[in-house]
mmCIF file of C-alpha atoms in Angstrom:
data_model
loop_
_atom_site.group_PDB
_atom_site.id
_atom_site.type_symbol
_atom_site.label_atom_id
_atom_site.label_comp_id
_atom_site.label_asym_id
_atom_site.label_seq_id
_atom_site.Cartn_x
_atom_site.Cartn_y
_atom_site.Cartn_z
ATOM 1 C CA UNK A 1250 17.339 -149.756 -74.055
ATOM 2 C CA UNK A 1251 16.766 -146.743 -72.306
ATOM 3 C CA UNK A 1252 19.180 -145.416 -69.130
ATOM 4 C CA UNK A 1253 18.505 -142.921 -66.939
ATOM 5 C CA UNK A 1254 21.665 -140.656 -66.590
ATOM 6 C CA UNK A 1255 22.864 -138.010 -63.668
ATOM 7 C CA UNK A 1256 25.419 -135.353 -64.557
ATOM 8 C CA UNK A 1257 27.138 -133.098 -62.042
ATOM 9 C CA UNK A 1258 30.093 -130.143 -62.631
ATOM 10 C CA UNK A 1259 31.899 -129.128 -59.504
ATOM 11 C CA UNK A 1260 32.037 -131.441 -57.346
ATOM 12 C CA UNK A 1261 35.327 -132.294 -55.102
ATOM 13 C CA UNK A 1262 37.138 -134.867 -57.668
ATOM 14 C CA UNK A 1263 38.089 -137.322 -54.508
ATOM 15 C CA UNK A 1264 35.364 -139.139 -53.495
ATOM 16 C CA UNK A 1265 35.763 -143.020 -54.807
ATOM 17 C CA UNK A 1266 34.288 -144.818 -52.049
ATOM 18 C CA UNK A 1267 30.928 -143.540 -52.867
ATOM 19 C CA UNK A 1268 31.599 -144.351 -56.363
ATOM 20 C CA UNK A 1269 32.363 -147.721 -55.631
ATOM 21 C CA UNK A 1270 29.565 -148.441 -53.084
ATOM 22 C CA UNK A 1271 27.112 -146.910 -55.474
ATOM 23 C CA UNK A 1272 27.866 -149.183 -58.244
ATOM 24 C CA UNK A 1273 28.109 -152.333 -55.743
ATOM 25 C CA UNK A 1274 25.141 -151.803 -54.287
ATOM 26 C CA UNK A 1275 22.961 -151.953 -57.832
ATOM 27 C CA UNK A 1276 20.747 -155.236 -57.611
ATOM 28 C CA UNK A 1277 22.042 -157.676 -59.423
ATOM 29 C CA UNK A 1278 19.343 -157.103 -62.373
ATOM 30 C CA UNK A 1279 20.456 -153.881 -63.078
ATOM 31 C CA UNK A 1280 23.922 -152.457 -64.189
ATOM 32 C CA UNK A 1281 25.417 -148.907 -63.422
ATOM 33 C CA UNK A 1282 28.607 -146.947 -63.782
ATOM 34 C CA UNK A 1283 30.218 -143.784 -62.765
ATOM 35 C CA UNK A 1284 32.668 -142.089 -64.813
ATOM 36 C CA UNK A 1285 34.910 -138.699 -63.959
ATOM 37 C CA UNK A 1286 36.657 -136.098 -65.163
ATOM 38 C CA UNK A 1287 38.487 -134.249 -62.652
ATOM 39 C CA UNK A 1288 35.357 -133.052 -61.345
ATOM 40 C CA UNK A 1289 32.676 -133.772 -63.562
ATOM 41 C CA UNK A 1290 30.824 -136.980 -62.839
ATOM 42 C CA UNK A 1291 28.671 -138.819 -64.967
ATOM 43 C CA UNK A 1292 26.297 -141.724 -63.577
ATOM 44 C CA UNK A 1293 24.662 -143.901 -65.693
ATOM 45 C CA UNK A 1294 22.279 -146.828 -64.225
ATOM 46 C CA UNK A 1295 19.672 -148.709 -65.671
ATOM 47 C CA UNK A 1296 17.925 -148.766 -62.168
ATOM 48 C CA UNK A 1297 16.154 -145.268 -61.765
ATOM 49 C CA UNK A 1298 16.478 -145.553 -57.914
ATOM 50 C CA UNK A 1299 19.748 -145.638 -58.043
ATOM 51 C CA UNK A 1300 19.317 -142.327 -60.694
ATOM 52 C CA UNK A 1301 17.435 -140.390 -57.894
ATOM 53 C CA UNK A 1302 19.595 -141.402 -55.117
ATOM 54 C CA UNK A 1303 22.873 -140.590 -57.239
ATOM 55 C CA UNK A 1304 20.902 -137.086 -57.723
ATOM 56 C CA UNK A 1305 20.179 -136.536 -54.012
ATOM 57 C CA UNK A 1306 23.486 -137.320 -52.693
ATOM 58 C CA UNK A 1307 25.132 -134.864 -54.969
ATOM 59 C CA UNK A 1308 22.489 -131.743 -54.590
ATOM 60 C CA UNK A 1309 23.420 -132.492 -50.776
ATOM 61 C CA UNK A 1310 27.431 -132.452 -51.704
ATOM 62 C CA UNK A 1311 29.994 -133.107 -48.685
ATOM 63 C CA UNK A 1312 29.893 -130.189 -46.313
ATOM 64 C CA UNK A 1313 31.982 -132.214 -44.052
ATOM 65 C CA UNK A 1314 34.254 -132.067 -46.540
ATOM 66 C CA UNK A 1315 34.086 -128.435 -47.854
ATOM 67 C CA UNK A 1316 32.422 -130.291 -50.973
ATOM 68 C CA UNK A 1317 29.712 -128.916 -52.998
ATOM 69 C CA UNK A 1318 27.378 -129.015 -56.123
ATOM 70 C CA UNK A 1319 27.422 -126.309 -58.535
ATOM 71 C CA UNK A 1320 23.986 -126.553 -59.633
ATOM 72 C CA UNK A 1321 24.396 -124.710 -62.957
ATOM 73 C CA UNK A 1322 26.308 -127.436 -64.181
ATOM 74 C CA UNK A 1323 23.355 -130.205 -63.165
ATOM 75 C CA UNK A 1324 21.749 -132.174 -65.505
ATOM 76 C CA UNK A 1325 19.692 -135.413 -65.570
ATOM 77 C CA UNK A 1326 18.217 -137.745 -68.393
ATOM 78 C CA UNK A 1327 15.521 -140.666 -68.120
ATOM 79 C CA UNK A 1328 13.200 -139.669 -65.292
ATOM 80 C CA UNK A 1329 11.609 -136.976 -63.758
ATOM 81 C CA UNK A 1330 12.490 -135.027 -61.063
ATOM 82 C CA UNK A 1331 10.755 -132.587 -58.596
ATOM 83 C CA UNK A 1332 8.308 -132.344 -61.798
ATOM 84 C CA UNK A 1333 11.224 -131.476 -64.111
ATOM 85 C CA UNK A 1334 11.537 -133.708 -67.122
ATOM 86 C CA UNK A 1335 14.663 -135.216 -67.902
ATOM 87 C CA UNK A 1336 16.515 -134.094 -70.709
ATOM 88 C CA UNK A 1337 16.738 -135.916 -74.129
ATOM 89 C CA UNK A 1338 20.502 -137.324 -73.572
ATOM 90 C CA UNK A 1339 23.300 -135.746 -71.411
ATOM 91 C CA UNK A 1340 25.694 -133.642 -72.532
ATOM 92 C CA UNK A 1341 29.597 -134.209 -70.590
ATOM 93 C CA UNK A 1342 32.793 -133.142 -71.319
ATOM 94 C CA UNK A 1343 32.424 -132.596 -74.577
ATOM 95 C CA UNK A 1344 30.027 -135.127 -75.186
ATOM 96 C CA UNK A 1345 26.290 -135.894 -75.958
ATOM 97 C CA UNK A 1346 25.069 -139.254 -74.812
ATOM 98 C CA UNK A 1347 21.609 -140.540 -75.869
ATOM 99 C CA UNK A 1348 19.158 -142.235 -73.730
ATOM 100 C CA UNK A 1349 20.032 -145.486 -75.635
ATOM 101 C CA UNK A 1350 23.783 -144.971 -75.169
ATOM 102 C CA UNK A 1351 24.890 -143.462 -78.448
ATOM 103 C CA UNK A 1352 27.939 -141.124 -78.187
ATOM 104 C CA UNK A 1353 28.375 -137.609 -80.392
ATOM 105 C CA UNK A 1354 30.049 -134.350 -79.728
ATOM 106 C CA UNK A 1355 28.740 -131.463 -78.184
ATOM 107 C CA UNK A 1356 29.082 -128.792 -80.793
ATOM 108 C CA UNK A 1357 26.749 -126.671 -79.172
ATOM 109 C CA UNK A 1358 29.609 -124.477 -77.723
ATOM 110 C CA UNK A 1359 31.349 -124.580 -81.202
ATOM 111 C CA UNK A 1360 32.891 -120.862 -81.853
ATOM 112 C CA UNK A 1361 34.956 -119.383 -85.007
ATOM 113 C CA UNK A 1362 37.248 -117.796 -82.974
ATOM 114 C CA UNK A 1363 40.287 -119.381 -84.841
ATOM 115 C CA UNK A 1364 43.976 -118.165 -83.516
ATOM 116 C CA UNK A 1365 46.137 -119.319 -85.800
ATOM 117 C CA UNK A 1366 48.253 -116.756 -87.725
ATOM 118 C CA UNK A 1367 49.233 -117.968 -91.471
ATOM 119 C CA UNK A 1368 51.518 -115.539 -92.095
ATOM 120 C CA UNK A 1369 54.674 -117.297 -92.220
ATOM 121 C CA UNK A 1370 54.764 -120.512 -94.539
ATOM 122 C CA UNK A 1371 50.726 -120.602 -94.498
ATOM 123 C CA UNK A 1372 50.675 -123.883 -96.913
ATOM 124 C CA UNK A 1373 52.624 -125.434 -94.118
ATOM 125 C CA UNK A 1374 50.573 -123.987 -91.268
ATOM 126 C CA UNK A 1375 47.176 -124.911 -93.004
ATOM 127 C CA UNK A 1376 48.243 -128.634 -93.191
ATOM 128 C CA UNK A 1377 49.194 -128.628 -89.612
ATOM 129 C CA UNK A 1378 46.043 -126.467 -88.049
ATOM 130 C CA UNK A 1379 43.351 -129.123 -89.648
ATOM 131 C CA UNK A 1380 45.549 -131.903 -88.303
ATOM 132 C CA UNK A 1381 45.173 -130.653 -85.380
ATOM 133 C CA UNK A 1382 41.654 -129.715 -85.064
ATOM 134 C CA UNK A 1383 41.061 -132.910 -86.088
ATOM 135 C CA UNK A 1384 43.463 -135.153 -83.986
ATOM 136 C CA UNK A 1385 41.522 -134.143 -80.471
ATOM 137 C CA UNK A 1386 38.723 -135.276 -81.736
ATOM 138 C CA UNK A 1387 39.720 -138.485 -83.858
ATOM 139 C CA UNK A 1388 41.234 -139.499 -80.771
ATOM 140 C CA UNK A 1389 37.828 -139.860 -78.832
ATOM 141 C CA UNK A 1390 37.546 -143.808 -79.662
ATOM 142 C CA UNK A 1391 34.064 -144.125 -78.442
ATOM 143 C CA UNK A 1392 32.926 -141.470 -81.076
ATOM 144 C CA UNK A 1393 34.045 -144.283 -83.615
ATOM 145 C CA UNK A 1394 33.017 -147.523 -81.961
ATOM 146 C CA UNK A 1395 30.453 -149.072 -84.351
ATOM 147 C CA UNK A 1396 29.922 -152.010 -81.644
ATOM 148 C CA UNK A 1397 28.503 -148.978 -78.930
ATOM 149 C CA UNK A 1398 27.208 -146.484 -81.187
ATOM 150 C CA UNK A 1399 26.036 -148.246 -84.885
ATOM 151 C CA UNK A 1400 26.982 -147.571 -88.083
ATOM 152 C CA UNK A 1401 24.712 -144.779 -88.561
ATOM 153 C CA UNK A 1402 26.145 -142.730 -86.018
ATOM 154 C CA UNK A 1403 29.570 -143.255 -86.518
ATOM 155 C CA UNK A 1404 29.056 -141.765 -89.870
ATOM 156 C CA UNK A 1405 27.540 -138.840 -88.083
ATOM 157 C CA UNK A 1406 30.088 -138.421 -86.142
ATOM 158 C CA UNK A 1407 32.762 -138.446 -89.403
ATOM 159 C CA UNK A 1408 30.765 -136.381 -90.951
ATOM 160 C CA UNK A 1409 30.445 -133.602 -88.199
ATOM 161 C CA UNK A 1410 33.749 -134.120 -87.378
ATOM 162 C CA UNK A 1411 35.091 -132.794 -90.921
ATOM 163 C CA UNK A 1412 32.357 -130.215 -91.087
ATOM 164 C CA UNK A 1413 34.172 -128.797 -87.905
ATOM 165 C CA UNK A 1414 37.671 -129.207 -89.196
ATOM 166 C CA UNK A 1415 35.967 -127.236 -92.533
ATOM 167 C CA UNK A 1416 34.644 -124.016 -90.643
ATOM 168 C CA UNK A 1417 38.666 -123.634 -89.812
ATOM 169 C CA UNK A 1418 39.677 -124.488 -92.829
ATOM 170 C CA UNK A 1419 37.305 -122.356 -94.795
ATOM 171 C CA UNK A 1420 37.976 -118.785 -91.972
ATOM 172 C CA UNK A 1421 41.758 -119.826 -92.362
ATOM 173 C CA UNK A 1422 41.623 -119.511 -96.031
ATOM 174 C CA UNK A 1423 40.019 -116.512 -96.371
ATOM 175 C CA UNK A 1424 42.780 -115.033 -95.090
ATOM 176 C CA UNK A 1425 45.265 -116.260 -97.657
ATOM 177 C CA UNK A 1426 45.921 -115.298 -101.516
ATOM 178 C CA UNK A 1427 47.877 -116.475 -103.909
ATOM 179 C CA UNK A 1428 48.026 -118.124 -107.645
ATOM 180 C CA UNK A 1429 48.704 -121.655 -105.942
ATOM 181 C CA UNK A 1430 46.459 -121.429 -103.213
ATOM 182 C CA UNK A 1431 43.681 -123.818 -104.612
ATOM 183 C CA UNK A 1432 45.746 -126.432 -105.163
ATOM 184 C CA UNK A 1433 47.596 -125.912 -101.710
ATOM 185 C CA UNK A 1434 43.996 -126.431 -100.259
ATOM 186 C CA UNK A 1435 42.909 -129.021 -102.115
ATOM 187 C CA UNK A 1436 46.197 -131.099 -100.796
ATOM 188 C CA UNK A 1437 45.385 -130.168 -97.137
ATOM 189 C CA UNK A 1438 42.257 -131.290 -97.476
ATOM 190 C CA UNK A 1439 43.159 -134.382 -99.381
ATOM 191 C CA UNK A 1440 45.750 -134.778 -96.172
ATOM 192 C CA UNK A 1441 43.353 -133.996 -94.074
ATOM 193 C CA UNK A 1442 40.949 -137.259 -94.834
ATOM 194 C CA UNK A 1443 43.234 -139.454 -95.328
ATOM 195 C CA UNK A 1444 44.115 -138.827 -91.678
ATOM 196 C CA UNK A 1445 40.649 -139.617 -90.451
ATOM 197 C CA UNK A 1446 40.286 -142.116 -92.721
ATOM 198 C CA UNK A 1447 43.741 -144.251 -91.357
ATOM 199 C CA UNK A 1448 42.292 -143.399 -87.524
ATOM 200 C CA UNK A 1449 38.734 -144.548 -88.086
ATOM 201 C CA UNK A 1450 40.957 -148.060 -89.468
ATOM 202 C CA UNK A 1451 42.925 -148.247 -86.454
ATOM 203 C CA UNK A 1452 39.747 -147.428 -83.980
ATOM 204 C CA UNK A 1453 37.895 -150.429 -86.106
ATOM 205 C CA UNK A 1454 40.930 -153.371 -85.489
ATOM 206 C CA UNK A 1455 41.223 -151.854 -81.485
ATOM 207 C CA UNK A 1456 37.423 -152.688 -80.949
ATOM 208 C CA UNK A 1457 37.354 -155.585 -83.067
ATOM 209 C CA UNK A 1458 40.532 -156.976 -80.590
ATOM 210 C CA UNK A 1459 38.601 -155.874 -77.515
ATOM 211 C CA UNK A 1460 35.017 -157.566 -78.538
ATOM 212 C CA UNK A 1461 33.522 -160.543 -76.968
ATOM 213 C CA UNK A 1462 33.684 -163.579 -78.938
ATOM 214 C CA UNK A 1463 31.149 -163.856 -81.805
ATOM 215 C CA UNK A 1464 30.465 -160.195 -81.894
ATOM 216 C CA UNK A 1465 30.452 -158.575 -85.397
ATOM 217 C CA UNK A 1466 32.597 -155.649 -85.353
ATOM 218 C CA UNK A 1467 30.711 -153.462 -88.529
ATOM 219 C CA UNK A 1468 33.296 -151.589 -90.536
ATOM 220 C CA UNK A 1469 32.754 -147.882 -92.174
ATOM 221 C CA UNK A 1470 34.390 -148.259 -95.836
ATOM 222 C CA UNK A 1471 36.911 -145.789 -96.789
ATOM 223 C CA UNK A 1472 34.673 -144.958 -99.335
ATOM 224 C CA UNK A 1473 32.308 -143.668 -96.975
ATOM 225 C CA UNK A 1474 34.816 -141.671 -95.248
ATOM 226 C CA UNK A 1475 36.261 -140.049 -98.219
ATOM 227 C CA UNK A 1476 32.726 -138.959 -99.599
ATOM 228 C CA UNK A 1477 31.688 -137.637 -96.166
ATOM 229 C CA UNK A 1478 35.125 -135.576 -96.137
ATOM 230 C CA UNK A 1479 34.530 -134.202 -99.174
ATOM 231 C CA UNK A 1480 30.917 -133.545 -99.005
ATOM 232 C CA UNK A 1481 31.892 -131.361 -95.361
ATOM 233 C CA UNK A 1482 34.633 -129.475 -96.701
ATOM 234 C CA UNK A 1483 32.541 -128.681 -100.391
ATOM 235 C CA UNK A 1484 29.809 -128.078 -98.056
ATOM 236 C CA UNK A 1485 31.236 -125.528 -95.964
ATOM 237 C CA UNK A 1486 33.845 -123.677 -99.073
ATOM 238 C CA UNK A 1487 30.972 -122.899 -101.521
ATOM 239 C CA UNK A 1488 29.873 -120.224 -99.265
ATOM 240 C CA UNK A 1489 32.330 -117.944 -99.636
ATOM 241 C CA UNK A 1490 33.064 -116.641 -103.518
ATOM 242 C CA UNK A 1491 36.675 -116.253 -103.193
ATOM 243 C CA UNK A 1492 37.026 -120.049 -102.961
ATOM 244 C CA UNK A 1493 35.043 -121.055 -106.038
ATOM 245 C CA UNK A 1494 38.348 -122.533 -107.225
ATOM 246 C CA UNK A 1495 38.297 -125.265 -104.700
ATOM 247 C CA UNK A 1496 34.848 -125.721 -104.768
ATOM 248 C CA UNK A 1497 35.503 -126.699 -108.390
ATOM 249 C CA UNK A 1498 38.229 -128.971 -107.691
ATOM 250 C CA UNK A 1499 36.071 -130.943 -104.615
ATOM 251 C CA UNK A 1500 33.140 -131.157 -107.111
ATOM 252 C CA UNK A 1501 35.521 -132.646 -109.436
ATOM 253 C CA UNK A 1502 36.783 -135.381 -106.255
ATOM 254 C CA UNK A 1503 32.720 -135.835 -105.781
ATOM 255 C CA UNK A 1504 32.118 -137.032 -109.551
ATOM 256 C CA UNK A 1505 34.762 -140.235 -109.462
ATOM 257 C CA UNK A 1506 32.803 -142.915 -110.243
ATOM 258 C CA UNK A 1507 33.820 -144.313 -106.596
ATOM 259 C CA UNK A 1508 31.044 -141.991 -104.647
ATOM 260 C CA UNK A 1509 28.366 -143.140 -107.607
ATOM 261 C CA UNK A 1510 25.604 -143.646 -105.306
ATOM 262 C CA UNK A 1511 26.253 -141.924 -102.713
ATOM 263 C CA UNK A 1512 24.459 -138.771 -102.120
ATOM 264 C CA UNK A 1513 21.351 -140.868 -102.305
ATOM 265 C CA UNK A 1514 22.499 -143.660 -99.624
ATOM 266 C CA UNK A 1515 23.873 -141.359 -96.916
ATOM 267 C CA UNK A 1516 20.742 -138.628 -97.353
ATOM 268 C CA UNK A 1517 20.447 -138.685 -93.914
ATOM 269 C CA UNK A 1518 23.899 -138.442 -92.646
ATOM 270 C CA UNK A 1519 24.940 -135.424 -95.024
ATOM 271 C CA UNK A 1520 21.220 -134.120 -94.247
ATOM 272 C CA UNK A 1521 20.114 -130.334 -92.474
ATOM 273 C CA UNK A 1522 20.159 -132.162 -88.875
ATOM 274 C CA UNK A 1523 23.602 -133.078 -88.587
ATOM 275 C CA UNK A 1524 24.892 -129.950 -90.062
ATOM 276 C CA UNK A 1525 22.936 -126.924 -88.877
ATOM 277 C CA UNK A 1526 25.210 -125.688 -86.529
ATOM 278 C CA UNK A 1527 28.454 -125.532 -88.630
ATOM 279 C CA UNK A 1528 26.183 -123.216 -91.323
ATOM 280 C CA UNK A 1529 26.172 -120.099 -88.572
ATOM 281 C CA UNK A 1530 30.134 -119.817 -88.443
#
C-alpha cells in the first residue's frame, strides 16, 4: 500500500538516538524505517502522523548542537503539509522511490559531459569506460530486486541502465574512427550486455537466499536482458549518421529468432515514457 515519506538533506549525520526513538515509537500496526547516507535522511512509514513529526523535527533542526536542515533539499510524499501536496515519490541519493515502494534510478540530473579520453588504445578504453559506467549502477541491488519492485519495474531499471550506458557509448564513439570501428564497438556492446546479465543473475540468486520461506522470487529471463540491452544501444546509436554500420550490426542481432515477439511483449518497457530523458543527450 501507499506510504508517507520525508527526505532531508544537509543535516548532520550523527543523530542516531532520534532515529531509533522514532522507529520504536511507531504504533504496532504501523511500520517505519529511517535510512541515512552521510547527511541525507529518508523516513518511510505507514503512519502519517509519524511522517509529519519527522518533518517538524527536521525543520526545527537541533540548534543546541548547531545542526540545521537545508530547506532546498527537503521533500515529502504521501501527505499534505501547509497546503502543499506531496510529490508522487521521493528522490533520494540518486534513487527515485514511489509511494508504493518501487525503487528506480533518478536520471533527472543526467549529463552528457563525458571526461574519458580515447586517444590511446581506444578499443580497450571504450570497453573499460562502458564497464565502469555500468558498474556503479548494477551494484545497486535494490534496483533489480524483483520481490520489492516487481518484474516490470526491474525490466525498466535494466533498460534505463543500458540507455545511460548507450548514451555514453554514442558520445565516445563519435570521437573515434577507423575501418574496424563497427566490429570493435559491437564487441564492446556485447560485453556490456553480458556483464549486466551476469550481475542480474547474481542479484536474483542473492534475493532468493534472503527471501522468507515460501516467497517466490520472480526472475527476468536472460533473453529479455539481452533484448533490452540491444534495443537501448540501437535506440541511441541510430541518431548519429556515422554510426550506421554499428546500427546495422545491432539490427542483425535484434532479428535473431530468440527475440521474436519481444518487441510487442516489452512494448511498455521500451516506450517513450521510459526513454525520453535520454533523447536529449
